[in-house]
Amino acid sequence: MAEPKKLFIKTYGCQMNVYDSERMVESLGAEGYVTTEVAEEADMVLLNTCHIREKASEKLYSDLGRLKPLKAAKPGMKIGVAGCVAQAEGAEIQRRMPLVDLVVGPQSYHRLPAMMGDLAQGKTAIETDFPPEDKFDHLPERKVLRGPSAFLTVQEGCDKFCAFCVVPYTRGAEVSRPVDRLLTEARGLVEKGVKEITLLGQNVNAYHGAGEGGAWGLARLVRALARIDGLERIRYTTSHPNDMEDDLIAAHGDEAKLMPYLHLPVQSGSDRILKAMNRKHTRDQYFLLIERIRAARPDILLSSDFIVGFPGETDQDFADTMDLIRTVGFGSSFSFKYSARPGTPAAEKEPVAAEVADARLQELQALITAQQRAAQEVMVGREVGVIYEKPGRLPGQMVGKSDHLHAVHVDDPDGRIGDLVRVRIKATSSNSLAGQRL
Ligand code: SAH
Ligand code: SF4
Ligand code: F3S
């Protein structure tokens, strides 16, 4: 039998890229590729890239530089670039880095096998169209599972056009996958042992997939998924505040499988900056929304993304952001220094001085770290559900996620990956909790 060809895949950026990489592995698996962790022995190297900030984009070129000697030592090696940099820069990547054989944008992954065929015939392979068909229709069934928790992309693309963001350009317009496909995919995952599904979308709560009787919103999809026996937990990310519909908020109150954690990025606490960002809501509207969500599910843990140093951000604007964080109290948050992205409206504006942005980022991160610690401390003494995801570093130890998405270490020599157990939280450390199985 012929040796299988080897695929090395590296994933940058968001969870959707993680999901897409899994799907590409499956698609190329059908073409006879097996994955390898060692780039040197790969026949095909695929870099699934992110364009969200300058640093993320630059990683592609430094990694391509490192691949040069590998390809020189193994002339048959093919190098492909997928993801959002592929979409944004297209053929330019090949001009800048001639060692690249293939460029494929996120909407064209179902074309990969055909593109590989073109490569074998010595043709170039560049696909950055937004084809009308659903890429997922053409991908094989899910096989690659990384434990009891899986991602499921339900919606892709974004019509919001926040002034700083490349996603509407790299992922295109909002598209929702039909309900029946998602239920089938979810059942398939559960049959393979998945107990927790995180629904993915750049704007996941804008989901409006075709279902029985018309378009379904996310709440209805969540409720249908919750009826799948064996599926224990449902999460979704990332949501936009303006798409938090009443029925979705209600589901947080009465759908037991919907976990008490919500990532609801606000980006800034200043009305002036929110307007300049084109976020289309005010800080007060965000506060009201949080109140309604907490009324439905009082113990919900909230998280957010923040951008500091957006063009025009004054000390007062930044103080408003700090005030919003203190007022809401987040369980965790991601924060970024504004990065000007080519082609976005904000990139035309005068940037905030780098030292000022750096200082603000530090101050903001200190506050969110303190809030994260506080949210962890609150858990000490409480009983929580944990699904084990992997063995811990110590013998007999398991690590899993709590309902509130905290990493929890448990001494449990009999524990197995995928077990859903009750745990009493005993202690908290910087990034995780420790507990005792009940
Ligand atoms: N769809 C999600 C965000 C996807 S990008 C949402 O609407 O919230 C993830 C995060 O990256 C954003 O929430 C934002 O905080 C950050 N981000 C996006 N563009 C950025 C830029 N140009 N500079 C710095 N951070 C950025
Ligand atoms: Fe980007 Fe999110 Fe805004 Fe869409 S809603 S443009 S993905 S930050
Ligand atoms: Fe990055 Fe594209 Fe995701 S830009 S964050 S990989 S949608």
Coordinates of C-alpha atoms and ligand atoms in Angstrom, one line a residue:
M1 CA 0.0 0.0 0.0
A2 CA 1.2 3.5 -0.7
E3 CA 2.4 5.6 2.2
P4 CA -0.3 8.0 3.2
K5 CA 0.5 11.7 2.5
K6 CA 1.1 13.8 5.5
L7 CA -0.7 17.1 6.4
F8 CA 0.7 19.6 8.9
I9 CA -1.9 22.2 9.8
K10 CA -1.5 25.3 11.9
T11 CA -4.4 27.3 13.2
Y12 CA -4.3 31.0 14.2
G13 CA -7.1 33.2 15.3
C14 CA -10.6 32.5 16.5
Q15 CA -12.6 29.3 17.3
M16 CA -14.2 29.4 13.9
N17 CA -10.7 28.8 12.4
V18 CA -10.3 25.8 14.8
Y19 CA -13.6 24.4 13.5
D20 CA -12.6 25.1 9.9
S21 CA -9.3 23.4 10.4
E22 CA -11.0 20.3 11.7
R23 CA -13.2 20.3 8.6
M24 CA -10.3 20.7 6.3
V25 CA -8.5 17.8 8.0
E26 CA -11.6 15.7 7.3
S27 CA -11.8 16.9 3.7
L28 CA -8.1 16.1 3.0
G29 CA -8.4 12.9 4.9
A30 CA -10.8 11.7 2.2
E31 CA -8.0 12.5 -0.2
G32 CA -5.6 10.2 1.6
Y33 CA -3.9 12.7 4.0
V34 CA -3.1 11.9 7.6
T35 CA -2.1 14.7 10.0
T36 CA 1.4 15.1 11.4
E37 CA 2.6 17.3 14.2
V38 CA 6.0 17.6 12.5
A39 CA 6.2 20.2 9.8
E40 CA 9.5 18.7 8.4
E41 CA 7.8 15.4 7.4
A42 CA 4.7 17.0 5.8
D43 CA 3.8 16.7 2.2
M44 CA 1.3 19.5 2.6
V45 CA 1.6 22.4 5.1
L46 CA -1.6 24.4 5.6
L47 CA -1.6 27.6 7.6
N48 CA -5.1 28.7 8.6
T49 CA -4.6 32.4 9.2
C50 CA -6.2 35.3 11.1
H51 CA -6.3 38.9 9.9
I52 CA -7.9 40.6 12.9
R53 CA -4.9 42.6 14.1
E54 CA -1.6 43.5 12.5
K55 CA 0.3 41.1 14.8
A56 CA -1.9 38.2 13.8
S57 CA -1.4 38.8 10.1
E58 CA 2.3 39.2 10.4
K59 CA 2.6 35.7 11.9
L60 CA 1.9 34.2 8.5
Y61 CA 4.9 35.8 6.9
S62 CA 7.3 34.9 9.7
D63 CA 6.0 31.3 9.6
L64 CA 6.4 31.2 5.8
G65 CA 10.0 32.4 6.2
R66 CA 10.6 29.5 8.6
L67 CA 9.2 27.1 6.1
K68 CA 11.6 28.1 3.3
P69 CA 14.5 25.7 4.4
L70 CA 12.0 22.9 5.0
K71 CA 10.6 23.2 1.5
A72 CA 14.1 23.5 0.0
A73 CA 15.0 20.2 1.8
K74 CA 11.8 18.5 0.6
P75 CA 11.0 19.9 -2.9
G76 CA 7.7 18.0 -3.2
M77 CA 6.3 19.8 -0.2
K78 CA 3.2 21.9 -0.9
I79 CA 2.4 25.0 1.1
G80 CA -1.1 26.4 1.4
V81 CA -2.5 29.5 3.1
A82 CA -6.1 29.4 4.2
G83 CA -8.2 31.7 6.5
C84 CA -8.7 35.4 6.7
V85 CA -5.3 36.6 5.5
A86 CA -5.8 34.4 2.4
Q87 CA -9.2 36.1 1.8
A88 CA -7.8 39.6 2.4
E89 CA -4.6 39.3 0.5
G90 CA -5.3 36.6 -2.1
A91 CA -2.7 36.3 -4.9
E92 CA -0.6 39.0 -3.2
I93 CA 0.6 36.3 -0.8
Q94 CA 2.1 34.3 -3.6
R95 CA 3.7 37.3 -5.1
R96 CA 5.3 38.2 -1.8
M97 CA 6.2 34.6 -0.9
P98 CA 6.6 32.5 -4.1
L99 CA 7.0 29.3 -2.0
V100 CA 3.2 29.4 -1.4
D101 CA 1.4 26.9 -3.8
L102 CA -2.2 27.4 -2.7
V103 CA -4.3 30.2 -1.3
V104 CA -7.9 29.5 -0.2
G105 CA -10.4 31.8 1.4
P106 CA -12.7 30.7 4.2
Q107 CA -15.7 30.3 1.9
S108 CA -14.0 27.9 -0.5
Y109 CA -12.8 25.1 1.7
H110 CA -15.0 22.6 -0.1
R111 CA -12.9 23.3 -3.2
L112 CA -9.7 22.1 -1.5
P113 CA -9.6 18.6 -3.0
A114 CA -10.1 19.9 -6.5
M115 CA -7.4 22.5 -5.8
M116 CA -5.0 19.8 -4.7
G117 CA -5.7 18.1 -8.0
D118 CA -4.8 21.3 -9.8
L119 CA -1.5 21.6 -7.9
A120 CA -0.6 18.0 -8.8
Q121 CA -0.9 19.0 -12.4
G122 CA 1.4 22.0 -11.8
K123 CA -1.3 24.6 -11.9
T124 CA -1.7 27.4 -9.3
A125 CA -4.6 27.2 -6.9
I126 CA -6.1 30.4 -5.7
E127 CA -9.7 30.6 -4.5
T128 CA -11.0 33.7 -2.7
D129 CA -14.5 33.9 -4.2
F130 CA -17.6 34.0 -2.1
P131 CA -19.4 31.1 -3.9
P132 CA -23.1 30.9 -3.6
E133 CA -23.2 27.3 -2.3
D134 CA -22.7 26.4 1.3
K135 CA -19.2 25.1 1.8
F136 CA -20.4 22.8 4.6
D137 CA -22.7 20.9 2.2
H138 CA -19.7 19.5 0.4
L139 CA -17.6 18.5 3.4
P140 CA -17.5 15.0 4.7
E141 CA -19.1 13.9 8.0
R142 CA -17.4 14.9 11.2
K143 CA -14.7 12.6 12.4
V144 CA -12.1 14.6 14.1
L145 CA -13.2 15.1 17.7
R146 CA -11.0 16.5 20.4
G147 CA -12.8 15.2 23.4
P148 CA -16.3 15.7 24.9
S149 CA -16.6 19.3 23.8
A150 CA -17.1 20.3 20.2
F151 CA -17.6 23.4 18.1
L152 CA -20.5 23.7 15.6
T153 CA -20.5 26.6 13.2
V154 CA -24.1 27.8 12.8
Q155 CA -23.6 31.2 11.2
E156 CA -20.8 32.9 9.4
G157 CA -20.0 36.4 8.3
C158 CA -21.1 39.7 9.6
D159 CA -23.1 42.7 8.3
K160 CA -22.3 45.0 11.2
F161 CA -19.2 46.7 9.9
C162 CA -17.8 48.0 13.1
A163 CA -15.3 50.7 12.0
F164 CA -12.2 48.8 13.2
C165 CA -13.0 45.3 12.0
V166 CA -11.9 43.2 9.0
V167 CA -14.4 40.3 9.6
P168 CA -17.2 41.6 7.2
Y169 CA -14.5 41.7 4.5
T170 CA -12.8 38.4 5.2
R171 CA -15.8 36.3 6.1
G172 CA -18.4 38.1 4.0
A173 CA -22.1 38.7 4.6
E174 CA -24.0 36.9 7.3
V175 CA -25.1 33.4 6.3
S176 CA -26.9 31.0 8.6
R177 CA -26.8 27.2 8.0
P178 CA -30.2 25.5 7.8
V179 CA -31.6 23.9 11.0
D180 CA -31.9 20.3 9.8
R181 CA -28.2 20.2 8.9
L182 CA -27.2 21.5 12.3
L183 CA -29.4 19.1 14.1
T184 CA -28.0 16.2 12.1
E185 CA -24.4 17.3 12.7
A186 CA -25.1 17.8 16.4
R187 CA -26.7 14.3 16.7
G188 CA -23.7 12.9 14.9
L189 CA -21.4 14.6 17.4
V190 CA -23.3 13.3 20.3
E191 CA -23.3 9.7 18.9
K192 CA -19.5 10.0 18.9
G193 CA -19.4 11.0 22.6
V194 CA -19.7 14.8 22.5
K195 CA -21.5 16.2 25.6
E196 CA -21.0 19.9 25.1
I197 CA -21.5 21.9 21.9
T198 CA -20.5 25.5 21.4
L199 CA -22.4 27.1 18.6
L200 CA -20.1 29.4 16.6
G201 CA -20.7 32.5 14.5
Q202 CA -19.1 35.8 14.1
N203 CA -22.5 37.1 15.0
V204 CA -24.0 34.0 16.4
N205 CA -27.1 35.5 17.9
A206 CA -28.0 37.0 14.6
Y207 CA -28.7 33.4 13.5
H208 CA -31.7 33.0 11.3
G209 CA -31.4 29.6 9.6
A210 CA -34.1 28.0 7.5
G211 CA -36.2 25.6 9.6
E212 CA -39.7 24.2 9.9
G213 CA -42.2 27.0 9.4
G214 CA -39.6 29.7 8.3
A215 CA -36.4 31.2 9.7
W216 CA -35.4 30.1 13.2
G217 CA -33.7 32.4 15.7
L218 CA -30.9 31.2 17.9
A219 CA -33.2 30.6 20.9
R220 CA -35.3 28.2 18.9
L221 CA -32.2 26.3 17.7
V222 CA -30.9 26.1 21.2
R223 CA -34.1 24.6 22.4
A224 CA -34.2 22.0 19.6
L225 CA -30.6 21.0 20.3
A226 CA -31.4 20.8 24.0
R227 CA -33.8 17.9 23.2
I228 CA -31.0 15.7 21.9
D229 CA -30.4 13.0 24.5
G230 CA -26.9 12.8 25.7
L231 CA -26.1 16.4 24.9
E232 CA -25.6 18.0 28.3
R233 CA -24.4 21.5 27.6
I234 CA -24.9 24.2 25.0
R235 CA -22.9 27.4 24.7
Y236 CA -22.7 30.0 21.9
T237 CA -20.2 32.6 20.9
T238 CA -19.8 35.5 19.8
S239 CA -22.8 37.6 20.4
H240 CA -23.5 41.2 19.5
P241 CA -25.5 43.2 22.1
N242 CA -28.0 44.4 19.6
D243 CA -29.0 40.9 18.6
M244 CA -29.9 39.7 22.2
E245 CA -33.5 39.0 21.5
D246 CA -36.1 38.4 24.3
D247 CA -36.5 34.7 23.5
L248 CA -32.7 34.1 23.8
I249 CA -32.6 35.9 27.2
A250 CA -35.6 33.9 28.3
A251 CA -33.8 30.7 27.3
H252 CA -31.0 31.6 29.7
G253 CA -33.6 31.5 32.4
D254 CA -35.4 28.2 31.6
E255 CA -33.3 26.1 29.4
A256 CA -31.2 24.0 31.8
K257 CA -28.7 22.9 29.1
L258 CA -27.8 26.4 28.2
M259 CA -24.8 27.3 30.3
P260 CA -24.6 30.3 32.6
Y261 CA -21.9 32.1 30.7
L262 CA -22.2 34.7 28.0
H263 CA -19.5 36.4 26.0
L264 CA -21.1 39.8 25.0
P265 CA -18.4 42.1 23.7
V266 CA -19.0 45.8 24.3
Q267 CA -15.5 47.1 23.2
S268 CA -15.8 50.5 24.9
G269 CA -17.8 52.2 27.7
S270 CA -17.8 55.6 26.0
D271 CA -20.8 56.7 24.0
R272 CA -18.7 58.8 21.8
I273 CA -16.3 55.9 21.0
L274 CA -19.2 53.4 20.6
K275 CA -20.6 55.7 18.0
A276 CA -17.3 56.2 16.2
M277 CA -16.9 52.4 16.3
N278 CA -20.4 52.0 14.6
R279 CA -21.5 49.7 17.4
K280 CA -25.0 51.2 17.2
H281 CA -25.8 51.1 20.9
T282 CA -25.1 53.3 24.0
R283 CA -23.5 52.3 27.3
D284 CA -26.9 52.7 29.0
Q285 CA -28.5 50.3 26.5
Y286 CA -25.7 47.8 27.4
F287 CA -26.4 48.2 31.1
L288 CA -30.1 47.6 30.6
L289 CA -29.4 44.6 28.5
I290 CA -27.2 43.2 31.3
E291 CA -29.9 43.8 33.8
R292 CA -32.4 41.8 31.8
I293 CA -30.0 39.0 31.3
R294 CA -29.2 38.8 35.0
A295 CA -32.9 39.0 35.8
A296 CA -33.4 35.8 33.7
R297 CA -30.2 34.1 35.1
P298 CA -28.8 35.7 38.2
D299 CA -25.6 33.6 38.4
I300 CA -24.6 34.1 34.7
L301 CA -21.0 35.0 34.2
L302 CA -20.4 37.7 31.6
S303 CA -17.3 38.3 29.5
S304 CA -16.4 40.9 27.0
D305 CA -13.8 42.2 24.5
F306 CA -12.3 45.6 24.9
I307 CA -10.3 47.8 22.5
V308 CA -8.2 50.5 23.9
G309 CA -6.7 53.4 21.9
F310 CA -9.3 53.5 19.3
P311 CA -8.7 56.7 17.2
G312 CA -9.9 59.7 19.1
E313 CA -10.1 58.0 22.5
T314 CA -9.6 60.6 25.2
D315 CA -8.7 60.1 28.9
Q316 CA -12.4 60.6 29.7
D317 CA -13.5 58.0 27.1
F318 CA -11.1 55.5 28.7
A319 CA -12.4 56.4 32.2
D320 CA -15.9 55.7 30.9
T321 CA -14.7 52.2 29.8
M322 CA -13.1 51.5 33.2
D323 CA -16.4 52.7 34.8
L324 CA -18.4 50.3 32.7
I325 CA -16.2 47.4 33.6
R326 CA -16.5 48.3 37.4
T327 CA -20.3 48.6 37.0
V328 CA -20.9 45.4 35.2
G329 CA -18.3 43.1 36.8
F330 CA -17.0 40.6 34.2
G331 CA -16.0 37.0 34.9
S332 CA -13.3 37.3 32.3
S333 CA -12.4 39.6 29.4
F334 CA -10.1 39.9 26.4
S335 CA -8.6 43.3 25.7
F336 CA -6.6 44.5 22.8
K337 CA -4.7 47.6 21.7
Y338 CA -6.4 49.1 18.7
S339 CA -4.7 47.9 15.5
A340 CA -5.4 49.8 12.3
R341 CA -6.5 47.4 9.6
P342 CA -6.2 48.3 5.9
G343 CA -9.5 48.9 4.2
T344 CA -11.5 49.6 7.4
P345 CA -13.0 53.1 8.0
A346 CA -11.1 53.6 11.3
A347 CA -7.8 53.1 9.6
E348 CA -8.1 56.5 8.0
K349 CA -8.2 58.3 11.4
E350 CA -5.4 59.7 13.5
P351 CA -4.1 57.0 15.9
V352 CA -3.8 57.4 19.7
A353 CA -0.1 57.6 20.8
A354 CA 1.3 54.1 21.3
E355 CA 2.5 54.9 24.9
V356 CA -0.9 56.2 25.8
A357 CA -2.6 53.1 24.4
D358 CA -0.1 50.8 26.2
A359 CA -0.7 52.4 29.5
R360 CA -4.4 52.2 29.2
L361 CA -4.2 48.6 28.2
Q362 CA -2.2 47.8 31.3
E363 CA -4.6 49.6 33.5
L364 CA -7.6 47.9 32.0
Q365 CA -6.0 44.5 32.1
A366 CA -5.2 44.9 35.8
L367 CA -8.9 45.6 36.5
I368 CA -10.2 42.6 34.5
T369 CA -7.7 40.3 36.1
A370 CA -8.9 41.5 39.5
Q371 CA -12.5 40.8 38.4
Q372 CA -11.6 37.4 37.1
R373 CA -10.0 36.5 40.4
A374 CA -13.0 37.7 42.3
A375 CA -15.4 35.7 40.1
Q376 CA -13.2 32.6 40.8
E377 CA -13.2 33.2 44.5
V378 CA -17.0 33.4 44.6
M379 CA -17.0 29.8 43.4
V380 CA -15.0 28.5 46.4
G381 CA -17.4 26.3 48.5
R382 CA -19.9 26.0 45.7
E383 CA -21.0 22.7 44.0
V384 CA -20.5 22.8 40.3
G385 CA -20.9 20.4 37.3
V386 CA -17.6 19.6 35.5
I387 CA -17.0 17.7 32.3
Y388 CA -13.5 16.1 32.2
E389 CA -11.6 17.1 29.1
K390 CA -8.1 15.7 29.8
P391 CA -5.9 14.3 32.5
G392 CA -4.2 16.9 34.7
R393 CA -0.5 17.3 35.2
L394 CA -0.4 15.4 38.5
P395 CA -1.1 11.6 38.6
G396 CA -4.7 10.8 39.2
Q397 CA -5.8 14.3 38.4
M398 CA -8.5 15.3 35.8
V399 CA -9.1 18.7 34.3
G400 CA -12.4 19.9 32.9
K401 CA -14.7 22.9 32.5
S402 CA -17.4 24.0 35.0
D403 CA -20.8 25.3 33.9
H404 CA -19.4 28.8 34.2
L405 CA -16.5 27.8 31.9
H406 CA -13.8 27.8 34.7
A407 CA -11.1 25.3 34.3
V408 CA -11.3 22.9 37.3
H409 CA -8.7 20.4 38.6
V410 CA -10.0 17.4 40.4
D411 CA -8.2 14.5 42.1
D412 CA -10.1 11.6 40.6
P413 CA -8.0 8.5 39.8
D414 CA -11.2 6.8 38.4
G415 CA -12.2 9.8 36.3
R416 CA -12.4 9.4 32.6
I417 CA -12.5 11.9 29.8
G418 CA -16.1 12.9 29.1
D419 CA -17.4 12.2 32.6
L420 CA -19.9 14.8 33.9
V421 CA -19.3 14.9 37.6
R422 CA -20.4 17.0 40.6
V423 CA -17.5 18.8 42.2
R424 CA -17.1 21.0 45.4
I425 CA -14.8 23.9 44.7
K426 CA -12.0 24.0 47.3
A427 CA -9.5 26.5 46.1
T428 CA -8.7 29.0 43.4
S429 CA -5.4 29.9 41.7
S430 CA -4.6 32.4 39.0
N431 CA -6.3 30.7 36.1
S432 CA -8.2 27.7 37.4
L433 CA -10.1 26.2 40.3
A434 CA -9.5 23.1 42.3
G435 CA -12.2 20.9 43.6
Q436 CA -13.3 17.6 45.1
R437 CA -15.5 15.1 43.4
L438 CA -18.8 14.5 45.2
Ligands
SAH1 N1 -17.7 39.1 16.2 C1 -17.1 39.4 17.4 C2 -15.6 39.8 17.3 C3 -14.7 39.1 16.5 S1 -13.1 39.8 16.6 C4 -17.8 40.6 18.0 O1 -18.6 41.2 17.3 O2 -17.6 40.9 19.1 C5 -12.7 39.5 18.3 C6 -12.3 40.8 18.9 O3 -11.1 41.3 18.4 C7 -13.3 41.9 18.9 O4 -14.3 41.8 19.8 C8 -12.4 43.1 19.2 O5 -12.3 43.4 20.5 C9 -11.0 42.7 18.6 N2 -10.7 43.4 17.4 C10 -11.3 43.4 16.2 N3 -10.7 44.2 15.4 C11 -9.7 44.8 16.1 C12 -8.7 45.8 15.7 N4 -8.7 46.3 14.5 N5 -7.8 46.2 16.7 C13 -7.9 45.6 17.9 N6 -8.8 44.7 18.3 C14 -9.7 44.3 17.4
SF4_2 FE1 -16.4 42.6 13.6 FE2 -17.9 41.7 15.5 FE3 -18.3 44.1 14.6 FE4 -18.9 42.1 13.0 S1 -19.9 42.7 15.0 S2 -17.8 43.9 12.4 S3 -17.3 40.6 13.6 S4 -16.5 43.3 15.7
F3S3 FE1 -9.3 36.1 12.7 FE2 -10.8 35.7 10.7 FE3 -11.4 34.7 13.1 S1 -9.8 37.5 11.1 S2 -10.6 36.3 14.4 S3 -9.7 34.2 11.9 S4 -12.8 35.5 11.6

